[in-house]
PDB file of C-alpha atoms in Angstrom:
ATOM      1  CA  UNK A   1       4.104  16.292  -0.878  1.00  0.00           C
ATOM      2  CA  UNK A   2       6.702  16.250   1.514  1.00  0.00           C
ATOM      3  CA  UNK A   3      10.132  14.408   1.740  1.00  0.00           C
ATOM      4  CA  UNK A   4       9.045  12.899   5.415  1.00  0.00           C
ATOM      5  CA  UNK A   5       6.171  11.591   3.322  1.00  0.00           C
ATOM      6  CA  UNK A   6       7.705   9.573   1.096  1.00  0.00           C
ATOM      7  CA  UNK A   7       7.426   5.798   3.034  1.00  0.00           C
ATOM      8  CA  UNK A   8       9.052   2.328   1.428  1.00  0.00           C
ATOM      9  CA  UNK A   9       6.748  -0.035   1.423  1.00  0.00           C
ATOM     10  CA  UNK A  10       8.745  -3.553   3.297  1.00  0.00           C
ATOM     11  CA  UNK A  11       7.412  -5.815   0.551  1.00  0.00           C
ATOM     12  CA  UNK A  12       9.657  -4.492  -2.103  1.00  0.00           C
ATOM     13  CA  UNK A  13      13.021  -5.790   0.322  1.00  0.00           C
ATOM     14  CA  UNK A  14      10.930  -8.883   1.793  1.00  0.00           C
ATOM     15  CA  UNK A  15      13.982 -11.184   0.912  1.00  0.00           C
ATOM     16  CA  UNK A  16      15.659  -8.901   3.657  1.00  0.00           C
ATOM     17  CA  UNK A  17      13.041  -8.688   6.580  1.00  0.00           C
ATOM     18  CA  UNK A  18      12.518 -12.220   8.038  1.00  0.00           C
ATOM     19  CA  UNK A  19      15.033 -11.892  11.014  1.00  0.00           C
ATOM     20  CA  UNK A  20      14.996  -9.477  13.893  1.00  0.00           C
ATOM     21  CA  UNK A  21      18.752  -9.157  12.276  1.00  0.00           C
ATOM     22  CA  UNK A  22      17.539  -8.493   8.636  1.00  0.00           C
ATOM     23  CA  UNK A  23      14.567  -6.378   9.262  1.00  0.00           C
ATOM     24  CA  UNK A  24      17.017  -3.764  12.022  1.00  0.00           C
ATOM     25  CA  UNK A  25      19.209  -3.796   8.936  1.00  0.00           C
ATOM     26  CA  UNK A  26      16.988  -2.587   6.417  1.00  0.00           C
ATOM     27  CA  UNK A  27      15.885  -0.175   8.402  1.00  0.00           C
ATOM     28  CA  UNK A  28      19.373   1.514   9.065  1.00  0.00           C
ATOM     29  CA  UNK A  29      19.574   1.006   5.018  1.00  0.00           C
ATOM     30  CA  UNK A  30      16.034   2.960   4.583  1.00  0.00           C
ATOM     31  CA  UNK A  31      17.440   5.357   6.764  1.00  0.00           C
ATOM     32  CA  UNK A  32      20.331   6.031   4.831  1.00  0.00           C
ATOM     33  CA  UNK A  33      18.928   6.056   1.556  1.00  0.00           C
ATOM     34  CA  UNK A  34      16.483   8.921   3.228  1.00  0.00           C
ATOM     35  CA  UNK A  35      13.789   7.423   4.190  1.00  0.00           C
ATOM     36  CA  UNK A  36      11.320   8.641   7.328  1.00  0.00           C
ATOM     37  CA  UNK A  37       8.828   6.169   7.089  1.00  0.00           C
ATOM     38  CA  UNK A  38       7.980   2.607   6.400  1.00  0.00           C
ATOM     39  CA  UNK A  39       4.743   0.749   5.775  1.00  0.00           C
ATOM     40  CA  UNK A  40       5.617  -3.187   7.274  1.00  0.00           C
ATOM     41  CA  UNK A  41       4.283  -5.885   5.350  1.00  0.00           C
ATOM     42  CA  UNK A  42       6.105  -9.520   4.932  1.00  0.00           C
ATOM     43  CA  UNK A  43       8.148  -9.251   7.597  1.00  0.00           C
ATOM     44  CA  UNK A  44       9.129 -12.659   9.758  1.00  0.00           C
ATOM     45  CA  UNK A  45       7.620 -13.837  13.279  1.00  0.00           C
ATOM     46  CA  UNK A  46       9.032 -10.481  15.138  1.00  0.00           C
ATOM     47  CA  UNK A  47       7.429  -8.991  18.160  1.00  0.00           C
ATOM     48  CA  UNK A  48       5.868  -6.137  17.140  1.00  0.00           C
ATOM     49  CA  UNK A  49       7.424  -4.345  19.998  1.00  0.00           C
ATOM     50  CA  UNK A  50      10.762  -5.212  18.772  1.00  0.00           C
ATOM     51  CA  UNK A  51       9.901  -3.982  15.079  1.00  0.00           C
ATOM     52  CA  UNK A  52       8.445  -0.780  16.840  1.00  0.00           C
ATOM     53  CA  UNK A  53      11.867  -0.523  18.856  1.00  0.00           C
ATOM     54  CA  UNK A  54      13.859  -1.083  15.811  1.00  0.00           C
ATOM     55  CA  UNK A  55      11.829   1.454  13.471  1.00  0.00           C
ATOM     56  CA  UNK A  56      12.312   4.041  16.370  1.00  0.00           C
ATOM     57  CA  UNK A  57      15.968   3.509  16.723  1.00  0.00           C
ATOM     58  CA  UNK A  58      16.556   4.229  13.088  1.00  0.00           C
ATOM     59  CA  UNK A  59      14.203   7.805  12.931  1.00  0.00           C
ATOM     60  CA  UNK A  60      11.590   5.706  11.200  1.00  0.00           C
ATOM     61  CA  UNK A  61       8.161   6.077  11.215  1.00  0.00           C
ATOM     62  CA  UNK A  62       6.279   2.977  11.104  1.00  0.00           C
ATOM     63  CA  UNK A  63       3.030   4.957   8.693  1.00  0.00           C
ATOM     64  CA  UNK A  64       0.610   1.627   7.772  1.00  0.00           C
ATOM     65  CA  UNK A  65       1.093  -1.928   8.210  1.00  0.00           C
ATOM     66  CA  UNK A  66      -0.805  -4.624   5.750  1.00  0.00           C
ATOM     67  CA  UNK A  67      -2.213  -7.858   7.694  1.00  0.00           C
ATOM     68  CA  UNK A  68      -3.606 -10.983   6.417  1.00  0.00           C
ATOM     69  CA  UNK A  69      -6.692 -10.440   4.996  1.00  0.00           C
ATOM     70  CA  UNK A  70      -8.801 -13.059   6.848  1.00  0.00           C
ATOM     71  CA  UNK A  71      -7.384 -11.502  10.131  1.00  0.00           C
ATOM     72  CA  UNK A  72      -8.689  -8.248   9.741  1.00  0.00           C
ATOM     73  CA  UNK A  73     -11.998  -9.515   8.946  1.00  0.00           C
ATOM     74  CA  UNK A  74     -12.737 -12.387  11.143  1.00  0.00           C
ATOM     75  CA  UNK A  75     -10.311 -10.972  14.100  1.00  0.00           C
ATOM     76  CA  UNK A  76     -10.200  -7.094  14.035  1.00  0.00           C
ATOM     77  CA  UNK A  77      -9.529  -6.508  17.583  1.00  0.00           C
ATOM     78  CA  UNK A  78      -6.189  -8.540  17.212  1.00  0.00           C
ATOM     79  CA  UNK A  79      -5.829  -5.771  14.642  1.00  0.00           C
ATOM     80  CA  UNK A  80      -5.892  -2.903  16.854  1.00  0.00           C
ATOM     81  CA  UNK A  81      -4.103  -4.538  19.289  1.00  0.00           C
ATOM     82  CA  UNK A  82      -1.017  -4.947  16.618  1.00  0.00           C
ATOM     83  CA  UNK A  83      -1.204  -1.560  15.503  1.00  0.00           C
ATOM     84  CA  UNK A  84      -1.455  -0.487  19.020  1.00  0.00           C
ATOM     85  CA  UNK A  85       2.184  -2.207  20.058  1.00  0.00           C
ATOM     86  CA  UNK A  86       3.564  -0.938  16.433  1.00  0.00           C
ATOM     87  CA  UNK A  87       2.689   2.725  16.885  1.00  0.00           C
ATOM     88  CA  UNK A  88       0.472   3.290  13.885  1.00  0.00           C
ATOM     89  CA  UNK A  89      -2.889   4.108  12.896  1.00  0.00           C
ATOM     90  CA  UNK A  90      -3.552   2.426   9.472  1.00  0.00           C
ATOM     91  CA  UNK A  91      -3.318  -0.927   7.909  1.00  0.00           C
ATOM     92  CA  UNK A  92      -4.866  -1.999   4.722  1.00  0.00           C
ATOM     93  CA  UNK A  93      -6.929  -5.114   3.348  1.00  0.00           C
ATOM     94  CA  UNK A  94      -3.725  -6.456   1.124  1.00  0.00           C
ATOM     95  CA  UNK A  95      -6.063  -8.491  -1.264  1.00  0.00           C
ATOM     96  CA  UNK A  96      -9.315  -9.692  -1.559  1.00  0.00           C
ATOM     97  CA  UNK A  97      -8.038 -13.045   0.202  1.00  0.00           C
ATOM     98  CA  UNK A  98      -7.783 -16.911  -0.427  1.00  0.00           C
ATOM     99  CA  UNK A  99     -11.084 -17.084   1.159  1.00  0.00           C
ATOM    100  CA  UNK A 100     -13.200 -15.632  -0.948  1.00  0.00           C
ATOM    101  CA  UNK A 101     -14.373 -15.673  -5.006  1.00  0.00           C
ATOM    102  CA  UNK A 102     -14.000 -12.290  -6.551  1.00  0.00           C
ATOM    103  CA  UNK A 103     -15.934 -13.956 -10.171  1.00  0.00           C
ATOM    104  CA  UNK A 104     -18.930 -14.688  -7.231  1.00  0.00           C
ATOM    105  CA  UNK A 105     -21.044 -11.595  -7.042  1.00  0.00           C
ATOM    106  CA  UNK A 106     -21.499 -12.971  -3.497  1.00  0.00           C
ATOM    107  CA  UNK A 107     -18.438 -13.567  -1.974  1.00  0.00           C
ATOM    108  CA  UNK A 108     -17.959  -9.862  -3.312  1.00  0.00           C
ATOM    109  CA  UNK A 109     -21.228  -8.837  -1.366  1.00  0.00           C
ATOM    110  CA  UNK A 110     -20.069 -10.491   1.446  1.00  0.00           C
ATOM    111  CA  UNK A 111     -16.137  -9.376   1.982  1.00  0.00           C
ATOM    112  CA  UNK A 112     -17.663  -6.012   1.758  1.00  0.00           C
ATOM    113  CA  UNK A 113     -19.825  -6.188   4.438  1.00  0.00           C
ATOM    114  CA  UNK A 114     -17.175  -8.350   6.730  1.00  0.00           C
ATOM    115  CA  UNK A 115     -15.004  -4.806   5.777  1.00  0.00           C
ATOM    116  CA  UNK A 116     -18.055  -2.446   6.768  1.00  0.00           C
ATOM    117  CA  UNK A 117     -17.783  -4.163  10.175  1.00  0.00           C
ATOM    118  CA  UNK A 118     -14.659  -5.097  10.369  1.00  0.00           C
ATOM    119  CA  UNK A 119     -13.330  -1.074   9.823  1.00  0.00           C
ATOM    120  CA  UNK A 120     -15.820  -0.169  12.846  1.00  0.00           C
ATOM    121  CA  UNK A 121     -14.015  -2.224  15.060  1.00  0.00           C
ATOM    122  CA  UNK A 122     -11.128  -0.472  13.817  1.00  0.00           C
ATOM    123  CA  UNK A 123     -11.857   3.265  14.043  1.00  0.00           C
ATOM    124  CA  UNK A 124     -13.506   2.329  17.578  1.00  0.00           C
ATOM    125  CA  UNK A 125     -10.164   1.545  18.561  1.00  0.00           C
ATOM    126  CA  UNK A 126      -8.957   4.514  16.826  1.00  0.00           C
ATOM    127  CA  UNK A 127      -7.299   3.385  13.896  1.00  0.00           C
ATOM    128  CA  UNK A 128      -8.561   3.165  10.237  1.00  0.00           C
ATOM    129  CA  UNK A 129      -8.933   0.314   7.934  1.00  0.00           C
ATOM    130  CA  UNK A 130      -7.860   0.761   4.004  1.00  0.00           C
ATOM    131  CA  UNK A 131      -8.626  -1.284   1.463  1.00  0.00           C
ATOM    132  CA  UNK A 132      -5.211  -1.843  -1.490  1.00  0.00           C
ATOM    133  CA  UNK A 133      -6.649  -3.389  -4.926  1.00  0.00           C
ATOM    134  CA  UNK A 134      -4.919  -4.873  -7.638  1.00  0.00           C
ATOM    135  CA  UNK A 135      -6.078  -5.405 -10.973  1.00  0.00           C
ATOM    136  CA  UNK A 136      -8.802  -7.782 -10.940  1.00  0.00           C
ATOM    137  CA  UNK A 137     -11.040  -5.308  -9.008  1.00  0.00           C
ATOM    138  CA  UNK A 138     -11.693  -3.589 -12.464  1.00  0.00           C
ATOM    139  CA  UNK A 139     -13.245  -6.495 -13.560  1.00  0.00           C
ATOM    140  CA  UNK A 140     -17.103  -5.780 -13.761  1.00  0.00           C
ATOM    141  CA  UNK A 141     -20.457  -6.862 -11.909  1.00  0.00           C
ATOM    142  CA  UNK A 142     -23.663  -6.118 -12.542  1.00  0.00           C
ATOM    143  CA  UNK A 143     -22.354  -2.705 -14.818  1.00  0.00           C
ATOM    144  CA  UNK A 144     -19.532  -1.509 -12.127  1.00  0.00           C
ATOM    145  CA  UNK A 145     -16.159  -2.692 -11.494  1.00  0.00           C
ATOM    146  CA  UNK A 146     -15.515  -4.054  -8.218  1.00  0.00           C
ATOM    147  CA  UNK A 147     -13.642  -1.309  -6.623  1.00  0.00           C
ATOM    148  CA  UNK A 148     -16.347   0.823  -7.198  1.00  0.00           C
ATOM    149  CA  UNK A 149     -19.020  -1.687  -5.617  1.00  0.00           C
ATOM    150  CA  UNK A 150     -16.267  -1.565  -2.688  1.00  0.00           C
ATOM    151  CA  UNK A 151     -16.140   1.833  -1.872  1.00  0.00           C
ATOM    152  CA  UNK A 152     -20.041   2.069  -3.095  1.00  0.00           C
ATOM    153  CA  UNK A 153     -21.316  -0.202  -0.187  1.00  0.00           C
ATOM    154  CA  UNK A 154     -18.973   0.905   2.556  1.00  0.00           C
ATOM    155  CA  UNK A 155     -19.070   4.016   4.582  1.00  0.00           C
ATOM    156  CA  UNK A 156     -15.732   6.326   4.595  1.00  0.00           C
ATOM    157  CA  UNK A 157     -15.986   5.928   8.021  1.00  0.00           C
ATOM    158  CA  UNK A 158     -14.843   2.364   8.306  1.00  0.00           C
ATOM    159  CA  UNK A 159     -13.025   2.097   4.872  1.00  0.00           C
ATOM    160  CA  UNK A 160     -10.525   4.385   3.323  1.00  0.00           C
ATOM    161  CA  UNK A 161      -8.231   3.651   0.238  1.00  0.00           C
ATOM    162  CA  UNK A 162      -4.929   2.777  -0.617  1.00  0.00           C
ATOM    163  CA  UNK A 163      -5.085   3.178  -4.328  1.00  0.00           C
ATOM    164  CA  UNK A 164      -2.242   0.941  -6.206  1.00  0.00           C
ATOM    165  CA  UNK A 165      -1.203   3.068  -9.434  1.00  0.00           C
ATOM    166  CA  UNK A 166       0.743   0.276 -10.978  1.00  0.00           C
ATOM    167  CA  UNK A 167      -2.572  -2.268 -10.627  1.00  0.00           C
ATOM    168  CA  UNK A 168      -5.181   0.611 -11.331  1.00  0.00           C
ATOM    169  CA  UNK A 169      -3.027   1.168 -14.931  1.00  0.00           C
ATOM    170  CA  UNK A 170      -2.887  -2.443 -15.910  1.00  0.00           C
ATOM    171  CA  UNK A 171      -6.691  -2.830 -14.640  1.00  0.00           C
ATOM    172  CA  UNK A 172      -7.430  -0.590 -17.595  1.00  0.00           C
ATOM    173  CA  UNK A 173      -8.744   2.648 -15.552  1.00  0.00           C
ATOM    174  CA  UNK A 174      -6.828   5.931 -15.149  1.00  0.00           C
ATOM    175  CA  UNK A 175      -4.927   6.341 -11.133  1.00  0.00           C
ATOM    176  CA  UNK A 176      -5.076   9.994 -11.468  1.00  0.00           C
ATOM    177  CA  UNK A 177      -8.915   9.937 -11.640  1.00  0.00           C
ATOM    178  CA  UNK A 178      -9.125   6.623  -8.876  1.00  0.00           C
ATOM    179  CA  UNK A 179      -7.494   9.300  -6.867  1.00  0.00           C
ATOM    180  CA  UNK A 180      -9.897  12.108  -7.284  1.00  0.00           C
ATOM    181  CA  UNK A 181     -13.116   9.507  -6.949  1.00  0.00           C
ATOM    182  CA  UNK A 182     -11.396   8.779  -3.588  1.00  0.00           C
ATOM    183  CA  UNK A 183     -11.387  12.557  -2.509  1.00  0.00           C
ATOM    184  CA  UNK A 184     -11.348  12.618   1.501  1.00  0.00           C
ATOM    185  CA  UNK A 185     -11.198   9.264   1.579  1.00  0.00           C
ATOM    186  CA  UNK A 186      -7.125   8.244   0.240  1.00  0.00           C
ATOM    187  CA  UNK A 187      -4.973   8.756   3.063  1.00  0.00           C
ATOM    188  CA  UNK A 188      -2.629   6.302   1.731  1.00  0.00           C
ATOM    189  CA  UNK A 189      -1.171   5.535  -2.003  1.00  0.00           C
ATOM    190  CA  UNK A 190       0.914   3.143  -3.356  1.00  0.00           C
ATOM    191  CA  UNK A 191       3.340   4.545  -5.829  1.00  0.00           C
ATOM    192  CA  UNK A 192       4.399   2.318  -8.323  1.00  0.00           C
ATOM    193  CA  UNK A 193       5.575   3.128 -12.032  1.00  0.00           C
ATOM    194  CA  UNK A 194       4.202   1.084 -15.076  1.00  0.00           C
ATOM    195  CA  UNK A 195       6.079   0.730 -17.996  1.00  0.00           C
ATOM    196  CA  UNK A 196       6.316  -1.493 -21.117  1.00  0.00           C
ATOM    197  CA  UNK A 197       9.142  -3.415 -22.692  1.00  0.00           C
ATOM    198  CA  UNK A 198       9.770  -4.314 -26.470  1.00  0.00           C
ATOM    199  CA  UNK A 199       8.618  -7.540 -25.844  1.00  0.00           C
ATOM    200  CA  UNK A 200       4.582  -6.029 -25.307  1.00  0.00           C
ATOM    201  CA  UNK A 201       4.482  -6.943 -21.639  1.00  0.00           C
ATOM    202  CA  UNK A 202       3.818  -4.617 -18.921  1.00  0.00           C
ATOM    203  CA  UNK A 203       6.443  -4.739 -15.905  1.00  0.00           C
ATOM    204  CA  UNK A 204       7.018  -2.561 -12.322  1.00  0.00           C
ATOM    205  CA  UNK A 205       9.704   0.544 -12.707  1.00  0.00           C
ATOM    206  CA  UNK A 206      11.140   2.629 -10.694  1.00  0.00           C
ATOM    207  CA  UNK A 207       9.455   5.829  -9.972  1.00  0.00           C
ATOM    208  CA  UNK A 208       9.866   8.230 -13.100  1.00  0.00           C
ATOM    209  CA  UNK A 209      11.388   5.319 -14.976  1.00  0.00           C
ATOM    210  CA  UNK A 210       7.615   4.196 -16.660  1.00  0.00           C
ATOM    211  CA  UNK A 211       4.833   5.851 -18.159  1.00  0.00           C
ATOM    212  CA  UNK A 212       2.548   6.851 -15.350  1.00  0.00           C
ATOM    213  CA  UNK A 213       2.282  10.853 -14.986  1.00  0.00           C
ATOM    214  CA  UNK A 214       3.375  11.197 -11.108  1.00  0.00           C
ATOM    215  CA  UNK A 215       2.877  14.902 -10.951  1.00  0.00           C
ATOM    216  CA  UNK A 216      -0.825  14.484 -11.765  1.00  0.00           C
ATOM    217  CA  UNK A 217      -0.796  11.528  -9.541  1.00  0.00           C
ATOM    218  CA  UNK A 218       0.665  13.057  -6.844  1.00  0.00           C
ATOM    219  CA  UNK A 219      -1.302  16.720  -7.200  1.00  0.00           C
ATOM    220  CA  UNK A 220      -4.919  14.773  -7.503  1.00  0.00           C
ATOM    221  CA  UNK A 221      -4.227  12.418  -4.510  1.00  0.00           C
ATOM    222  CA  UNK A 222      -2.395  15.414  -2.233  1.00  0.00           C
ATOM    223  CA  UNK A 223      -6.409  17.247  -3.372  1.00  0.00           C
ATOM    224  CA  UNK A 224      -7.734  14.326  -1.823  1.00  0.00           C
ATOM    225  CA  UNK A 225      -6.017  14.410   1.503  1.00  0.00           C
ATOM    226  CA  UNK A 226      -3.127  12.000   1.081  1.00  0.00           C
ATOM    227  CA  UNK A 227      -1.137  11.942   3.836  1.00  0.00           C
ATOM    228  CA  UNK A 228       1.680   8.923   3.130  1.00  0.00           C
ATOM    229  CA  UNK A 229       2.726   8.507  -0.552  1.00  0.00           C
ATOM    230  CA  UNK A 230       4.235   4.501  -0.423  1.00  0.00           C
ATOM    231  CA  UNK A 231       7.011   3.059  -3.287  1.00  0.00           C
ATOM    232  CA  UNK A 232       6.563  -0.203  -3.726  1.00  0.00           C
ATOM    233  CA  UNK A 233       8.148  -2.366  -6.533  1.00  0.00           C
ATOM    234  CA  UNK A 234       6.817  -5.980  -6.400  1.00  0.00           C
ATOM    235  CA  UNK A 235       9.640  -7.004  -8.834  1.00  0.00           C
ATOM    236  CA  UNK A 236      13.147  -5.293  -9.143  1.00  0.00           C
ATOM    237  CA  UNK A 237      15.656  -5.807 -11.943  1.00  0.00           C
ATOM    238  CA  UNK A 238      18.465  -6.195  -9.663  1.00  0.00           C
ATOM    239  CA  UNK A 239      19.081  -5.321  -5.492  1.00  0.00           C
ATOM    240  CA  UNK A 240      15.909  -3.610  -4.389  1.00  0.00           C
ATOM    241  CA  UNK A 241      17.614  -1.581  -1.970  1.00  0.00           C
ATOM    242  CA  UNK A 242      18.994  -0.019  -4.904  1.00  0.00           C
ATOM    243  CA  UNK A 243      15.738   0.209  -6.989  1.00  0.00           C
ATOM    244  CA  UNK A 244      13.714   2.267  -3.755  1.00  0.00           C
ATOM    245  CA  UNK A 245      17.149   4.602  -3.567  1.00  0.00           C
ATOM    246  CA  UNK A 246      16.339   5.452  -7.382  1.00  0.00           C
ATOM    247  CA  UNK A 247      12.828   5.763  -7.016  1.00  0.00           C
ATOM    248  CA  UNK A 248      13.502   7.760  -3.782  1.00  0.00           C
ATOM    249  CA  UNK A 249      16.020  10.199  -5.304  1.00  0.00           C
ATOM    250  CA  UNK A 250      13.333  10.935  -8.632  1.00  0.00           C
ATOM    251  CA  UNK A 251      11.099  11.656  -6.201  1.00  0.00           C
ATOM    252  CA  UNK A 252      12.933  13.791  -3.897  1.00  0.00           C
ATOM    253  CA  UNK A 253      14.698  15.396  -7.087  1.00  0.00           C
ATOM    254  CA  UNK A 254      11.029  15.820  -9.656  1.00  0.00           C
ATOM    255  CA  UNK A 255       8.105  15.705  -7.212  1.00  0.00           C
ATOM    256  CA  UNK A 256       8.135  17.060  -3.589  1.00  0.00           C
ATOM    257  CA  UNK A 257       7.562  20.698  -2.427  1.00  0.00           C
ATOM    258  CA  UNK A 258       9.565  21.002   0.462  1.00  0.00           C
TER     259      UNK A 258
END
């Protein structure tokens, strides 16, 4: 893993991107805290021109976008179109969406197919369609857990993975392995530490500052083609500008090869 791909992931600062004002000045702060890249997600009503323009003027690569979930499947061409104006090739399903049942076998049956076709529109328009889980997709149906009924009844071809490390360790399974099942087919990962205070309750670190074995992470997922490794905190302690610059600097310090 490289330094240039290490992106911040905009949800982590989303108190600090609702403006064209805010969002230009959290990208000059990315910038400075070392950041290439960016994966934009929560931002305000901006043109995507202008976030393009505003990326661009900082040195910052605009890697993956998420969009609403119900866009993506019921209007994918507006999807291309977006990532068209932004510059980028990938976006992700953020969640499994208000519109459909995950307990209901077949509303899971059912967002899966609306993905299948959904990431053909996509790659025709040359782009590529990920799908980011949390922890309820390791809940089980019929003897699988979701996320493997996912990827089981779509083609790579229209849906790749962005594996969540903090959501696949609370779900119970293991990210280094989620990573290797995913092997050609992981071009993006969230990184996200998982550690445990005194009180028994699970909560988001910083990168090296919980539990989760990053160099195994990071080695299994580069094996499987990786090509942007994304920090995301959902929850900081304190300013979250400072909580990416210490996840950024572990990184750059513990984990990259050049």
């Amino acid at each position: 893993m490289k330094i240039e791909q290490v992106a911040a992931q905009l949800y982590t600062v989303r108190e600090f991107t609702k403006t064209a004002d805010d969002l230009a000045n959290t990208f000059r702060r990315l910038r400075e805290i070392g950041f290439h890249a960016a994966q934009v997600s929560a931002v305000g009503p901006i043109p995507p021109e202008e976030i393009r323009r505003m990326a661009d003027g900082e040195g910052i690569t605009i890697c993956a976008t998420h969009e609403p979930t119900d866009t993506i499947l019921n209007e994918p061409e507006s999807v291309v179109e977006r990532l068209d104006k932004l510059g980028t090739t990938y976006t992700a399903v953020p969640n499994f969406g208000l519109s459909y049942d995950i307990a209901k076998l077949e509303d899971v049956d059912l967002i899966i197919s609306k993905m299948e076709a959904a990431g053909a529109v996509l790659r025709k328009g040359g782009k590529v369609l990920t799908y980011h889980n949390h922890a309820r997709e390791f809940a089980w149906h019929e003897g699988a857990p979701v996320l493997e009924r996912i990827y089981g009844g779509t083609s790579p071809e229209h849906l790749q993975g962005e594996i969540d490390t903090y959501w696949v360790q609370f779900g119970g399974a293991c990210p280094v392995e989620w990573c290797r099942k995913l092997a050609g087919r992981l071009p993006l990962l969230h990184i996200k530490d998982y550690a445990i205070g005194f009180d028994n309750k699970p909560y988001f670190a910083e990168i090296g500052y919980g539990n989760l074995n990053f160099k195994a992470i990071i080695e299994a997922a580069e094996a499987s083609g990786c090509e942007w490794f994304i920090i995301e905190q959902d929850i900081c302690p304190g300013n979250p500008f400072d909580s990416l610059r210490k996840s950024f600097d572990y990184i750059k310090a513990n984990l990259v090869t050049a």
